[in-house]
Amino acid sequence: MSGASSVRLLSIPAAAADRLAAATLTDAVSYFNPDAVLLPGERNARGYAAVRTELDGVPAIHPQLGRNGERTSWYVPGEGGLRTADAGTAVETPALLAVQSGGVLADLRAGPELAAPDAGATYLFIPALSVAADRTSLSATLPFAVDVASIAASTDGPLAVLAGGQPAGYHHVWTLPVDTTPAGGRATPSETDSTLDSPTIDVPVVGLGATGEGGAAFVDVACGTDGAAAADAITADGFGLRALDGVGAATEERLADVGCRTRADVGDVAVAELSAIEGLGRRTAERLHAHAEVIETGEPLKLTNEQPVPTQSGRPPLCLDIETDGLSPTIIWQFGVYDPARDSYRAFVERTDPTDPAAVLGQFLEWLLGRHADRAILTWNGNGFDYPQIERFLRRHHPHYIEAWNDLRRYDLYTWAVRDGNALLPGRTNRLDDVADALGYEPRERGLSGAQTAAAYRRFMRRPDDLAAAPDWERHERYCRDDCEALWHVYEAIEAADRRDATDSGSGGASGRQSGLTDF
Amino acid sequence: MHDNDTRPTDGDRLLETFPRAGLGPDSASASVLTVPAREADTVPAGEVLDPILADRYPFELYSHQAAALRALGGNEHVCVSTSTASGKTHVYGLEIARRLFAAGVLAPDGTRAADRNERATALCLYPTKALTNDQRDALDSLYDDLGLDIRVRVYDGDTPTAERRSTREEADVILTNVQALNVYLEHHDRWSRFYSALELVAIDESHTYTGVQGMHAAWIIRRLERVLKYWGGDPTYALASATVGNPKAHSETLLGAPVTVVDDDGSPQGARDVVLWNPPPRDRSDGPAANDGMPTGDGLPTTDNGSSTNDGARADDDGVADRVPASVDAPKVFGHLTASDIETLLFCPSRKLTELSVERAKEHVRGGPRTYGERATTGIAPYHAGLGRRTRHARETEFQTDALRGLATTSALELGIDIGSLEATVLMGYPGQRQSFRQRIGRAGRGTDHSLAVLVADHRTLDQYVVSNPAYLLESDVEDAVVDISNDAVFASHLLCAADEIALGTDDLGSFADADRLRAGIEMWRRTGKLEGHPEAAVHYTGPPRPQTDVNVYGTDGDDYRLVLAESVDRDRWSLPEGLDLEPVDRNRAARDYHEGAVRLHGGQQFEVVSVEDSRPTPVIELAPVDVDYYTRTRTDVNVIEADSEESRTVNGFELHFGHGTVLVHHDAYDRVSVGNSETLEAGLPTGTEPIEMETQLCWIEVPKSIEQTLVETYRAYGVETGVAPDAADPPHLGYVAGLHAAEHATIQTAPLELRVDKGDLGGLATLVLDSHYAAEDTSGRDTDTTPEDGSPPESLRAAEHAVDARQRQLDGPPASGWFIYDGVEGGLGFARAIYESFEALAARARDQLRECGCGRPNGCPACTFDENCGNDNRPLLRASAVDVLDLLLGEASIESFDAYDPGREAGGETRRPALFYS
């Protein structure tokens, strides 16, 4: 639950809510603990009903149904979640305006329903709104832009749009002209065009994922008083029984057949009984069972005797994290290295010339090779990102270091644990921050995603001499340090974890919990 | 059999000895062109190459090879545009060797000086995998002969994973195809050694990069250039092309850089006789006997022993509206030549026809004992991909060793495969492009030997044009290859790939693409969420991984239909290869060519479309192989709305426009046509497909008022002559608009004579109410008429028709009339543009064909006015009116010479005219 200064919304497409198991919805609601649940996409009464049964006092918002002829509704924070409000109520918190469809907005412009409850910020939920892109004319338009702009101009505080039909993870600030000229058409770089005569208004648009394609995802939207909506998506497979390693739709059904609907149920059942289920072998059943325990307790389990990092001199690995300006990097602008042996942290940051990736890379490598060539290096997904990126930049700028770089002992904890299946981790996703969080790690710095960090550096890149555009270097360094220390925290937790053999015979009655500890 | 006086490969000899009455060197239905021999023009290798290489090369260089090598040596990009077998591979093969010596990778004795090559590498691109393998062999064998240790490797989808890394790290020369390169650019850092050392990029068969494929190739090359710049490579490009009309413009558009053209062919060529053979007329109403004992699919015998169908005896005033198809006549020629011990290839459009042709050829020989004696009819066999490797190999060898005298083949033998020398080629129908024609006849005659080529024409526009205008084939001015990069939808998909490969920056503005266009594309994708950032910092790709796999080099839209074999098909029974290489098709082509019930040829094998699933995320079309005696032909109904003129010019009073617009197409019905004799077996079967709305490029011509009024008057009395039923023959404008319709058909049909275009890539619409098709002035600020609120296409073309009709009311005065020609692919292909530029030339050819056609019918025939895809069933059409319009356009007639011309007539006497338009 949130305070007066922000509202927490959870979104799941209505069609998905209809399909997902009850346990999944229960799990997600209890995990996210939202002030309200939005159901974007096509109207689906069953999905709406399914979500309502999970909620206690917190509203499920599905305006597509048009209950009681309502086409628009206002919601403001109240005790235990959002509550409906009349137009004109004065609050200083964010408020949610839910409309049945974009077509309603035109009427809203003129009508009394627009009188916003004097809100801090307004969040406009349009259940099926999606951006119309036309590649043949290189244009992308926001439907109902005229109406949205007009409404945004007339509300007191800022306005942001929650677009049901945009993919989860979509976030773009649209600069919309206010007045009768239609927005869209051939795209012009209007954001930097200061010669525009007509007034414009900036409206952030956040996607809720009801696109009809791809797997369903829960989108967690934090709505602040500043009109900024931060959204985070976690696939439905991270909840309920599907959160268990190896459980898909078919297995979920078969588990339900034997009375297992929740992870707790799975934990209560003996492994032997699980492996008797069609399609589940001994190994898979063991894993499921173990994973249920892991998520429940928040304690990881190792499934092997192997070490993530073969120890040589008894010294722990250096924990490395890098920051770039995006996914096709033009620069690695920060290298952060945490040394658990001395609890010390060293950062290499490019703060002056973002067009020169060679300098900071060279400094990092010289330090690493000069002082720590004998240490092991650990990353999270280094194999997928950090190492290939470093190698690419070395090839381009310092090719003489390639051989020495390749001689270093480099490891990737994500590969070891998740891809190679050597451990079971708590956390609903495999992102480092989720895993570390589930293992009890408390970061120094909250509220900055990797994407935001990259965006902040890109702003700096556009105007490197403008002090006002300079990033908060200290903050970014703390963020990077957090990643490194989170990595260390996860590593330690795995090192200390109990070992559970995947083929442990173990016996337990139907009512007893299978502990799974072995004597090996 | 061999006469001592004339060579067996003499064209005249064929005409004299072939058993058909009235056929001879003076016959009206066959003519012989003599192509003189060409001597080689050579230069000693030492004049162009350093001794270190020249001393090893055993031949003299042809003049064009020398010129190309000189230019490449000066780091100029080169396009060698000469005939096949003129040694183009050696041009880039030698250039590669030269650079390896210069870079010190090869020691003077030809061995490797450095094991790892980080100085001079080369990339060779081919349009197909088969060609890639052939050329690897060719280069290997060249370097063997020269004694040079150069590592030539193929890297494509067939390369085993285990070999990929070593190839990237060790090869000097890598051969691949353009589609594969598209995908490999994604992980270009693995290629850093190769790219940083890249000195030469060879693009072979570059003339094939036109239309859709050409657009994609052009963008892939531009993306390659970005990647190369990143790693420090700066290669010179060597393009090897067949002869096209515009090698410089084409190459420069492909590369985005200046190119030196070398097109003076120094290779030798033997003299050749080209026989243009028009099969005898056939009159359907006379029944089978007069129709030359027309064979059906089960191969009833035909005889040709001087029966009623004699050739040339029918006077022109009878008019020839139809002829025996080439599929019937060509095998006879083939049989005749092979029975005369002449090694011959017969080119057929399908596997089925290769088999059928061998049977017919044998029948012909058996049926002519007086001419052929008791010759065995063995010695000829079919050749196509369905035969299996062993059989094909055996036949190649047998042909080389003279055990087989003749092969009836599909286009499989147009390129590459060595079957030794042969003396004659017979073509079943004109292959549509002079380049293809020359490539096929070029298979015969090696070096300086005399050879024979026989083109057996079909009764359709292009073929008939060619036989009526023999000089056309010999014109050195060849069709233009059109590649156009203005299609924004294609640009948009490559933009994402480029951003994924290397973040976009200010360097790209004006180099990867025009700055405004780049910014517009970036902004669109930013709004859609697939790109983020600004060029001044960096623009990154943030969409789903591997956008390169969304690029289909054969289509323009992301929503392409995949073509797959239906589940139940037994591959072995049909001898279908494992990788049935069916590329996805865009929705317009899917609707036109792959509706349910369509029968298409692929690799010579017939396939029927058994189901179309457009509901899934990736739409799918299922095919099953069949063996039927018909093929299908789709009928297309068309309308044009929202046409917006961007450029215009005046030609003899006519206003010619080029611009963008929306075309509505409905491929609503199809016919079944017999393979054996091209008769329509069943007509008007429904396809069940929905209309499609396409934004594309168009060119159109507006007839000036005075001319229109005069022609309307002149042809006022024409009604049923235009082919319509009597009850529809009333409207006074009918004769005139029938002429526009015929002119539209003719200009599209003859476009391939000027441009390398497939007629199927174009569409057209003739209309009496041109202005109604224009984009309306935007007064209300809202979309008008035809487009429903949610942007979906109109329910039917009927709705669009009503809209066009209604639009008339909004016009200030009566509309003009004319016709449109548009690119049949979303976003356009550049053909409409090319037609706009060369409209006069096109109009001249169309007018010639219309005027000179021997059919004698007012509404024309398949050789002059008919279009097989006409949505209005080829009516109304009127030849004479069309000829007049075109003559006036070309300035070869003047309006004053018309009786009906009346300068005093009031303009705009009519308030409204019928909204007549025909596609």
CSV table of C-alpha atoms in Angstrom, one decimal, chain B residues 47-271:
chain,number,residue,atom,x,y,z
B,47,GLU,CA,50.1,-4.6,-69.5
B,48,VAL,CA,47.6,-4.5,-66.6
B,49,LEU,CA,49.0,-6.7,-63.9
B,50,ASP,CA,52.4,-6.9,-62.2
B,51,PRO,CA,54.7,-9.6,-63.5
B,52,ILE,CA,54.2,-11.4,-60.2
B,53,LEU,CA,50.7,-12.2,-61.2
B,54,ALA,CA,50.8,-11.7,-65.0
B,55,ASP,CA,53.5,-14.3,-65.4
B,56,ARG,CA,51.2,-16.9,-63.8
B,57,TYR,CA,48.1,-16.1,-65.8
B,58,PRO,CA,48.1,-18.3,-68.9
B,59,PHE,CA,45.7,-16.2,-71.0
B,60,GLU,CA,45.5,-12.8,-72.5
B,61,LEU,CA,42.9,-10.5,-70.9
B,62,TYR,CA,39.8,-9.5,-72.7
B,63,SER,CA,39.7,-5.7,-73.2
B,64,HIS,CA,36.9,-5.4,-70.7
B,65,GLN,CA,38.7,-7.4,-68.1
B,66,ALA,CA,41.7,-5.2,-68.5
B,67,ALA,CA,39.7,-2.0,-68.2
B,68,ALA,CA,38.0,-3.3,-65.1
B,69,LEU,CA,41.3,-4.3,-63.5
B,70,ARG,CA,42.8,-0.9,-64.2
B,71,ALA,CA,39.9,0.8,-62.6
B,72,LEU,CA,39.9,-1.5,-59.6
B,73,GLY,CA,43.6,-0.9,-59.2
B,74,GLY,CA,42.8,2.7,-58.9
B,75,ASN,CA,40.3,2.0,-56.1
B,76,GLU,CA,37.4,2.9,-58.3
B,77,HIS,CA,34.2,1.0,-57.8
B,78,VAL,CA,33.5,-0.9,-61.0
B,79,CYS,CA,30.5,-2.5,-62.8
B,80,VAL,CA,31.4,-4.9,-65.6
B,81,SER,CA,28.3,-5.2,-67.7
B,82,THR,CA,29.1,-7.8,-70.4
B,83,SER,CA,27.6,-11.0,-71.7
B,84,THR,CA,27.7,-14.3,-70.0
B,85,ALA,CA,30.9,-16.4,-70.1
B,86,SER,CA,32.9,-13.3,-70.7
B,87,GLY,CA,35.3,-13.9,-67.8
B,88,LYS,CA,33.8,-11.7,-65.2
B,89,THR,CA,34.8,-14.0,-62.3
B,90,HIS,CA,38.4,-13.7,-63.3
B,91,VAL,CA,38.2,-10.0,-63.0
B,92,TYR,CA,37.6,-10.1,-59.3
B,93,GLY,CA,39.5,-13.3,-58.8
B,94,LEU,CA,42.6,-11.6,-60.2
B,95,GLU,CA,42.0,-8.4,-58.3
B,96,ILE,CA,41.8,-10.4,-55.0
B,97,ALA,CA,45.1,-12.1,-55.8
B,98,ARG,CA,46.7,-8.8,-56.7
B,99,ARG,CA,45.8,-7.3,-53.4
B,100,LEU,CA,47.0,-10.3,-51.4
B,101,PHE,CA,50.4,-9.9,-53.0
B,102,ALA,CA,50.4,-6.2,-52.4
B,103,ALA,CA,49.5,-6.6,-48.7
B,104,GLY,CA,52.2,-9.2,-48.2
B,105,VAL,CA,49.9,-12.0,-47.3
B,106,LEU,CA,51.2,-14.0,-50.2
B,107,ALA,CA,54.9,-14.4,-50.7
B,108,PRO,CA,56.2,-13.8,-54.2
B,109,ASP,CA,56.3,-17.6,-54.8
B,110,GLY,CA,52.6,-17.8,-54.1
B,111,THR,CA,52.8,-19.4,-50.7
B,112,ARG,CA,51.5,-17.7,-47.6
B,113,ALA,CA,53.8,-15.2,-46.0
B,114,ALA,CA,51.5,-14.7,-43.0
B,115,ASP,CA,49.3,-17.4,-41.6
B,116,ARG,CA,46.8,-14.9,-40.2
B,117,ASN,CA,45.5,-12.5,-42.7
B,118,GLU,CA,44.8,-9.1,-41.1
B,119,ARG,CA,45.5,-7.0,-44.1
B,120,ALA,CA,43.6,-8.0,-47.2
B,121,THR,CA,40.3,-9.9,-47.3
B,122,ALA,CA,37.5,-10.1,-49.8
B,123,LEU,CA,33.8,-10.7,-49.6
B,124,CYS,CA,31.8,-12.2,-52.6
B,125,LEU,CA,28.1,-11.9,-52.7
B,126,TYR,CA,25.7,-14.0,-54.8
B,127,PRO,CA,22.0,-14.1,-55.1
B,128,THR,CA,21.6,-17.8,-54.4
B,129,LYS,CA,23.4,-20.5,-52.5
B,130,ALA,CA,23.8,-22.7,-55.6
B,131,LEU,CA,25.7,-20.0,-57.4
B,132,THR,CA,27.9,-19.5,-54.3
B,133,ASN,CA,29.1,-23.1,-54.4
B,134,ASP,CA,29.7,-22.9,-58.2
B,135,GLN,CA,31.8,-19.8,-57.8
B,136,ARG,CA,33.8,-21.2,-55.0
B,137,ASP,CA,34.8,-24.0,-57.3
B,138,ALA,CA,35.6,-21.5,-60.0
B,139,LEU,CA,37.8,-19.4,-57.8
B,140,ASP,CA,39.5,-22.5,-56.2
B,141,SER,CA,40.3,-23.7,-59.7
B,142,LEU,CA,41.7,-20.3,-60.8
B,143,TYR,CA,44.0,-20.1,-57.8
B,144,ASP,CA,45.1,-23.7,-58.3
B,145,ASP,CA,46.0,-22.9,-61.8
B,146,LEU,CA,47.9,-19.8,-60.7
B,147,GLY,CA,49.6,-21.7,-57.9
B,148,LEU,CA,48.4,-19.4,-55.2
B,149,ASP,CA,47.6,-20.5,-51.6
B,150,ILE,CA,44.5,-18.5,-51.2
B,151,ARG,CA,41.8,-19.6,-48.7
B,152,VAL,CA,38.4,-19.4,-50.3
B,153,ARG,CA,35.5,-20.4,-48.1
B,154,VAL,CA,31.7,-20.4,-48.3
B,155,TYR,CA,29.9,-19.1,-45.3
B,156,ASP,CA,26.1,-19.5,-45.4
B,157,GLY,CA,23.2,-21.4,-43.9
B,158,ASP,CA,24.7,-24.7,-45.0
B,159,THR,CA,28.0,-24.1,-43.3
B,160,PRO,CA,28.4,-26.4,-40.3
B,161,THR,CA,28.6,-24.6,-37.0
B,162,ALA,CA,31.9,-26.2,-36.2
B,163,GLU,CA,33.5,-24.6,-39.2
B,164,ARG,CA,32.1,-21.1,-38.8
B,165,ARG,CA,34.5,-19.7,-36.4
B,166,SER,CA,37.6,-21.0,-38.2
B,167,THR,CA,36.2,-19.6,-41.5
B,168,ARG,CA,35.7,-16.1,-40.0
B,169,GLU,CA,39.2,-16.2,-38.5
B,170,GLU,CA,41.2,-17.8,-41.3
B,171,ALA,CA,39.6,-17.3,-44.7
B,172,ASP,CA,41.0,-14.8,-47.2
B,173,VAL,CA,37.9,-14.8,-49.3
B,174,ILE,CA,34.4,-15.5,-48.0
B,175,LEU,CA,31.5,-16.2,-50.3
B,176,THR,CA,27.9,-15.8,-49.1
B,177,ASN,CA,24.5,-14.6,-50.2
B,178,VAL,CA,22.8,-11.3,-49.5
B,179,GLN,CA,20.1,-12.8,-47.3
B,180,ALA,CA,22.6,-14.5,-45.1
B,181,LEU,CA,24.7,-11.3,-44.8
B,182,ASN,CA,21.7,-9.6,-43.5
B,183,VAL,CA,21.6,-11.9,-40.6
B,184,TYR,CA,25.4,-12.0,-40.0
B,185,LEU,CA,25.6,-8.3,-39.6
B,186,GLU,CA,23.9,-8.7,-36.2
B,187,HIS,CA,27.0,-10.1,-34.6
B,188,HIS,CA,29.6,-8.2,-36.6
B,189,ASP,CA,32.1,-8.2,-33.7
B,190,ARG,CA,32.8,-11.8,-34.5
B,191,TRP,CA,33.9,-10.7,-37.9
B,192,SER,CA,36.2,-8.0,-36.8
B,193,ARG,CA,39.3,-9.4,-38.3
B,194,PHE,CA,37.7,-10.0,-41.6
B,195,TYR,CA,35.9,-6.6,-41.8
B,196,SER,CA,38.9,-4.5,-40.6
B,197,ALA,CA,41.0,-6.0,-43.4
B,198,LEU,CA,38.3,-6.0,-46.1
B,199,GLU,CA,39.7,-4.7,-49.4
B,200,LEU,CA,37.2,-5.9,-52.0
B,201,VAL,CA,33.5,-6.7,-52.2
B,202,ALA,CA,32.4,-8.6,-55.3
B,203,ILE,CA,28.8,-8.6,-56.1
B,204,ASP,CA,28.0,-11.1,-58.8
B,205,GLU,CA,24.9,-11.2,-61.0
B,206,SER,CA,24.2,-7.7,-59.7
B,207,HIS,CA,21.5,-7.1,-62.3
B,208,THR,CA,19.3,-9.5,-60.4
B,209,TYR,CA,19.0,-6.9,-57.6
B,210,THR,CA,16.0,-5.1,-58.8
B,211,GLY,CA,12.5,-4.6,-57.5
B,212,VAL,CA,11.9,-5.8,-54.0
B,213,GLN,CA,15.1,-7.8,-53.8
B,214,GLY,CA,17.1,-4.9,-55.1
B,215,MET,CA,15.7,-2.6,-52.4
B,216,HIS,CA,16.7,-4.9,-49.6
B,217,ALA,CA,20.2,-5.5,-51.2
B,218,ALA,CA,20.7,-1.8,-51.3
B,219,TRP,CA,20.0,-1.4,-47.6
B,220,ILE,CA,22.0,-4.4,-46.6
B,221,ILE,CA,25.0,-3.0,-48.4
B,222,ARG,CA,24.5,0.4,-46.6
B,223,ARG,CA,24.3,-1.4,-43.3
B,224,LEU,CA,27.5,-3.3,-44.2
B,225,GLU,CA,29.2,-0.1,-45.0
B,226,ARG,CA,28.4,1.3,-41.5
B,227,VAL,CA,29.8,-1.9,-39.9
B,228,LEU,CA,32.9,-1.7,-42.1
B,229,LYS,CA,33.5,1.9,-41.2
B,230,TYR,CA,33.3,1.0,-37.5
B,231,TRP,CA,36.0,-1.7,-37.9
B,232,GLY,CA,38.1,0.3,-40.3
B,233,GLY,CA,37.4,-1.6,-43.5
B,234,ASP,CA,37.1,0.5,-46.7
B,235,PRO,CA,36.8,-1.9,-49.7
B,236,THR,CA,36.4,-1.3,-53.4
B,237,TYR,CA,33.3,-2.8,-55.0
B,238,ALA,CA,33.4,-4.9,-58.1
B,239,LEU,CA,30.0,-5.6,-59.6
B,240,ALA,CA,29.5,-8.2,-62.3
B,241,SER,CA,26.3,-7.8,-64.3
B,242,ALA,CA,24.6,-9.1,-67.3
B,243,THR,CA,23.9,-6.4,-69.9
B,244,VAL,CA,21.3,-3.9,-68.8
B,245,GLY,CA,20.3,-0.6,-70.2
B,246,ASN,CA,21.4,1.5,-67.2
B,247,PRO,CA,24.4,-0.1,-65.5
B,248,LYS,CA,25.7,3.1,-64.1
B,249,ALA,CA,22.5,4.3,-62.5
B,250,HIS,CA,21.6,0.9,-61.3
B,251,SER,CA,25.0,0.2,-59.7
B,252,GLU,CA,25.2,3.7,-58.2
B,253,THR,CA,21.8,3.3,-56.5
B,254,LEU,CA,22.7,-0.1,-55.2
B,255,LEU,CA,26.0,1.1,-53.7
B,256,GLY,CA,25.2,4.7,-52.9
B,257,ALA,CA,28.5,5.7,-54.4
B,258,PRO,CA,30.0,6.5,-57.9
B,259,VAL,CA,30.7,3.6,-60.1
B,260,THR,CA,32.8,3.2,-63.2
B,261,VAL,CA,31.1,1.1,-65.9
B,262,VAL,CA,32.9,-1.2,-68.2
B,263,ASP,CA,30.6,-2.5,-70.9
B,264,ASP,CA,32.6,-2.8,-74.0
B,265,ASP,CA,32.6,-6.6,-74.4
B,266,GLY,CA,36.0,-7.9,-75.6
B,267,SER,CA,35.0,-11.6,-75.5
B,268,PRO,CA,34.6,-13.6,-78.7
B,269,GLN,CA,31.3,-14.9,-79.9
B,270,GLY,CA,30.6,-17.3,-82.7
B,271,ALA,CA,28.1,-16.3,-85.4
